Short mmCIF file of C-alpha atoms and ligand atoms in Angstrom, two decimals:
data_model
loop_
_atom_site.label_atom_id
_atom_site.label_comp_id
_atom_site.label_asym_id
_atom_site.label_seq_id
_atom_site.Cartn_x
_atom_site.Cartn_y
_atom_site.Cartn_z
CA MET A 26 24.46 -30.73 51.69
CA PHE A 27 24.58 -33.46 49.11
CA GLY A 28 20.83 -33.07 48.66
CA SER A 29 21.13 -29.44 47.75
CA ASP A 30 23.91 -30.26 45.31
CA CYS A 31 21.66 -32.80 43.64
CA GLU A 32 18.84 -30.29 43.42
CA ARG A 33 21.15 -27.95 41.62
CA ASP A 34 22.06 -30.63 39.13
CA PRO A 35 21.63 -28.87 35.81
CA LEU A 36 20.26 -32.03 34.20
CA THR A 37 17.20 -31.92 36.49
CA SER A 38 16.40 -28.28 35.95
CA PRO A 39 13.44 -27.68 33.60
CA GLY A 40 15.30 -24.96 31.73
CA ARG A 41 18.30 -27.19 31.19
CA ARG A 42 16.05 -30.07 30.09
CA ALA A 43 14.41 -27.87 27.48
CA PHE A 44 17.81 -26.78 26.24
CA LEU A 45 18.94 -30.41 25.94
CA ILE A 46 15.82 -31.33 23.99
CA PHE A 47 16.41 -28.36 21.71
CA SER A 48 20.08 -29.38 21.27
CA GLY A 49 19.01 -32.91 20.46
CA SER A 50 16.67 -31.62 17.77
CA MET A 51 19.44 -29.54 16.30
CA LEU A 52 21.77 -32.56 16.23
CA ALA A 53 19.09 -34.64 14.53
CA ALA A 54 18.60 -31.90 11.96
CA VAL A 55 22.34 -31.68 11.30
CA TRP A 56 22.56 -35.48 11.03
CA ALA A 57 19.64 -35.59 8.62
CA TRP A 58 21.37 -32.97 6.51
CA ARG A 59 24.68 -34.88 6.51
CA SER A 60 23.46 -38.47 6.33
CA PRO A 61 22.79 -38.78 2.58
CA ARG A 62 26.47 -38.16 1.88
CA ALA A 63 27.58 -40.47 4.69
CA ILE A 64 25.38 -43.32 3.48
CA HIS A 65 26.48 -42.77 -0.08
CA ALA A 66 30.15 -42.97 0.95
CA ALA A 67 29.62 -46.15 2.97
CA ALA A 68 27.62 -47.86 0.30
CA GLY A 69 30.00 -47.83 -2.58
CA HIS A 70 33.10 -49.78 -3.34
CA GLN A 71 33.16 -47.39 -6.27
CA GLU A 72 33.62 -44.54 -3.83
CA ARG A 73 37.32 -43.77 -3.54
CA GLN A 74 38.42 -44.32 0.03
CA GLU A 75 41.81 -43.21 1.23
CA VAL A 76 43.97 -44.11 4.20
CA THR A 77 47.15 -42.65 5.63
CA ILE A 78 50.15 -44.97 5.53
CA VAL A 79 53.92 -44.62 5.67
CA GLN A 80 55.76 -46.01 2.68
CA PHE A 81 59.04 -47.91 3.04
CA SER A 82 61.60 -49.14 0.53
CA ASP A 83 62.45 -52.83 0.50
CA ALA A 84 65.68 -51.83 2.26
CA GLY A 85 63.53 -50.65 5.17
CA GLN A 86 64.07 -46.95 4.52
CA ARG A 87 61.18 -44.73 5.57
CA LEU A 88 60.06 -42.82 2.48
CA ALA A 89 56.96 -40.71 3.06
CA LYS A 90 53.64 -40.54 4.85
CA VAL A 91 51.02 -40.54 2.11
CA ARG A 92 47.30 -40.70 1.51
CA ALA A 93 46.79 -43.88 -0.52
CA PRO A 94 43.69 -45.50 -1.97
CA LYS A 95 42.28 -48.21 0.25
CA VAL A 96 42.53 -51.65 -1.36
CA ILE A 97 38.97 -52.96 -1.55
CA LYS A 98 38.16 -56.26 -3.28
CA THR A 99 35.28 -58.69 -3.21
CA GLU A 100 35.49 -62.07 -1.48
CA GLU A 101 35.76 -63.68 -4.89
CA GLU A 102 38.61 -61.44 -5.96
CA TRP A 103 40.55 -62.17 -2.77
CA ARG A 104 39.85 -65.88 -3.12
CA LYS A 105 41.34 -65.85 -6.63
CA GLN A 106 44.40 -63.88 -5.54
CA LEU A 107 45.32 -65.83 -2.41
CA PRO A 108 46.03 -69.49 -1.57
CA ALA A 109 43.13 -71.01 0.41
CA GLY A 110 44.89 -70.96 3.79
CA VAL A 111 46.05 -67.38 3.33
CA PHE A 112 42.55 -66.34 2.28
CA GLU A 113 41.00 -67.82 5.44
CA ILE A 114 43.57 -66.18 7.72
CA THR A 115 43.69 -62.74 6.10
CA ARG A 116 40.07 -62.30 5.07
CA HIS A 117 38.27 -64.42 7.73
CA ALA A 118 40.60 -63.94 10.72
CA ASP A 119 41.65 -67.58 10.97
CA THR A 120 44.90 -68.42 12.81
CA GLU A 121 47.69 -70.63 11.51
CA ILE A 122 48.86 -73.51 13.69
CA ALA A 123 51.86 -72.56 15.82
CA PHE A 124 55.30 -73.57 14.52
CA THR A 125 53.92 -74.24 11.02
CA GLY A 126 54.33 -70.83 9.38
CA LYS A 127 57.21 -69.66 7.20
CA TYR A 128 58.54 -66.94 9.47
CA TRP A 129 58.30 -67.88 13.16
CA ASN A 130 61.92 -69.04 13.11
CA LEU A 131 63.30 -66.60 10.55
CA HIS A 132 65.96 -64.25 11.81
CA ASP A 133 67.17 -62.69 8.55
CA ARG A 134 67.32 -58.92 8.16
CA GLY A 135 64.49 -57.55 6.07
CA LEU A 136 60.99 -56.16 5.81
CA TYR A 137 57.62 -57.85 6.30
CA ARG A 138 54.94 -56.61 3.92
CA CYS A 139 51.24 -57.43 3.74
CA ILE A 140 50.67 -60.56 1.64
CA CYS A 141 47.49 -59.00 0.23
CA CYS A 142 48.55 -55.44 -0.67
CA GLU A 143 52.32 -55.06 -0.04
CA ASN A 144 51.86 -52.43 2.66
CA ALA A 145 54.98 -52.37 4.88
CA LEU A 146 54.09 -53.83 8.29
CA PHE A 147 57.10 -54.95 10.34
CA SER A 148 60.88 -54.81 10.30
CA SER A 149 63.22 -57.60 11.35
CA GLU A 150 64.71 -55.00 13.71
CA THR A 151 61.74 -55.38 16.08
CA LYS A 152 61.35 -59.16 15.69
CA PHE A 153 62.08 -61.23 18.76
CA GLU A 154 61.95 -64.88 19.78
CA SER A 155 58.71 -65.25 21.71
CA GLY A 156 58.69 -69.06 21.87
CA THR A 157 55.06 -69.08 20.73
CA GLY A 158 55.61 -70.48 17.22
CA TRP A 159 54.32 -67.30 15.57
CA PRO A 160 56.47 -64.45 14.26
CA SER A 161 56.53 -61.84 17.01
CA PHE A 162 57.45 -58.17 16.96
CA TRP A 163 57.52 -55.50 19.67
CA ALA A 164 56.29 -52.76 17.31
CA PRO A 165 54.92 -52.26 13.81
CA ILE A 166 57.16 -50.48 11.32
CA ALA A 167 54.79 -47.48 11.51
CA LYS A 168 51.75 -47.10 13.71
CA GLU A 169 49.79 -45.73 10.73
CA ASN A 170 50.24 -48.97 8.78
CA VAL A 171 48.32 -51.23 11.14
CA HIS A 172 44.87 -50.93 12.64
CA GLU A 173 43.78 -52.34 16.01
CA SER A 174 40.29 -53.48 16.97
CA THR A 175 38.64 -55.44 19.77
CA ASP A 176 38.13 -59.14 19.04
CA LEU A 177 35.65 -61.01 21.26
CA SER A 178 35.58 -64.19 19.18
CA LEU A 179 37.07 -66.45 21.89
CA GLY A 180 34.87 -65.05 24.63
CA VAL A 181 37.66 -62.84 25.97
CA ALA A 182 38.66 -59.42 24.74
CA ARG A 183 41.73 -59.51 22.55
CA THR A 184 43.18 -56.79 20.34
CA ALA A 185 43.20 -57.82 16.70
CA VAL A 186 45.69 -56.24 14.31
CA SER A 187 44.92 -55.67 10.65
CA CYS A 188 46.51 -53.95 7.65
CA THR A 189 45.43 -50.31 7.34
CA GLN A 190 45.46 -50.40 3.57
CA CYS A 191 43.45 -53.57 2.85
CA ASP A 192 42.01 -54.70 6.23
CA ALA A 193 43.84 -58.06 6.06
CA HIS A 194 43.78 -59.79 9.43
CA LEU A 195 47.37 -60.09 10.65
CA GLY A 196 47.15 -61.42 14.20
CA HIS A 197 46.81 -59.99 17.71
CA VAL A 198 48.80 -57.74 20.01
CA PHE A 199 49.39 -58.55 23.69
CA ASP A 200 51.00 -56.56 26.50
CA ASP A 201 53.53 -59.22 27.53
CA GLY A 202 56.27 -58.28 25.07
CA PRO A 203 59.84 -57.16 25.69
CA PRO A 204 61.20 -53.60 26.08
CA PRO A 205 61.07 -50.94 24.87
CA THR A 206 57.31 -51.20 24.23
CA GLY A 207 56.28 -54.21 26.33
CA LEU A 208 54.08 -55.27 23.42
CA ARG A 209 53.98 -58.56 21.54
CA TYR A 210 52.56 -58.38 18.04
CA CYS A 211 51.77 -62.06 17.48
CA MET A 212 51.38 -62.41 13.72
CA ASN A 213 50.45 -65.11 11.26
CA SER A 214 53.28 -65.89 8.82
CA ALA A 215 50.58 -66.40 6.20
CA SER A 216 49.59 -62.72 6.39
CA LEU A 217 53.14 -61.56 5.72
CA LYS A 218 55.58 -61.48 2.83
CA PHE A 219 59.21 -61.22 3.87
CA VAL A 220 61.41 -59.10 1.61
CA LYS A 221 65.17 -59.06 1.92
CA PRO A 222 66.91 -55.68 1.72
CA MET A 223 67.72 -56.25 -1.96
CA GLY A 224 64.00 -56.72 -2.63
CA THR A 225 64.06 -60.46 -3.17
CA PRO A 226 61.08 -62.18 -1.52
CA ILE A 227 61.76 -65.61 -0.01
ZN1 ZN B 6 47.27 -55.10 3.25
#
């Protein structure tokens, strides 16, 4: 019975095979038609790239979901803008030593923005004491404002977290956090800029 099922497998039928080859040719043709634009867009820093983020006031008030220009700078520009340690962490995915950052033990009410581009990232309302020596949150302030990717740099798969607007490396997210999400966003203080509700950075 299984044999007859296999024989009816559409992938092994000559007619189906011809159709697939034809479909593949069509896809290649469509790709060839589209690719000049795609390559052009990927090539240029001059090309305006946009991302969707949610804007927040320094008081933590959600303002609006907007399309904003992506912040794209050269290595040299970032190096000039940022202190050396911050540059290595945000632009080269380095990690600060535990218990050495500015914010692991900060419990004030306020907003954490991206040190590179000011994008709102975390609120003190989701910060918790993880005991790790890094500032830890159970959720970002808006899912649109952070980007997650797989990081295999230590030989195990981890989920890296970066800023949607400028690609700054922020830290990693793990699934051993507290309720309600069960997530632990383990961030580098160096990637963040804490802003009190009145808008005064510390
Ligand atoms: Zn940023």
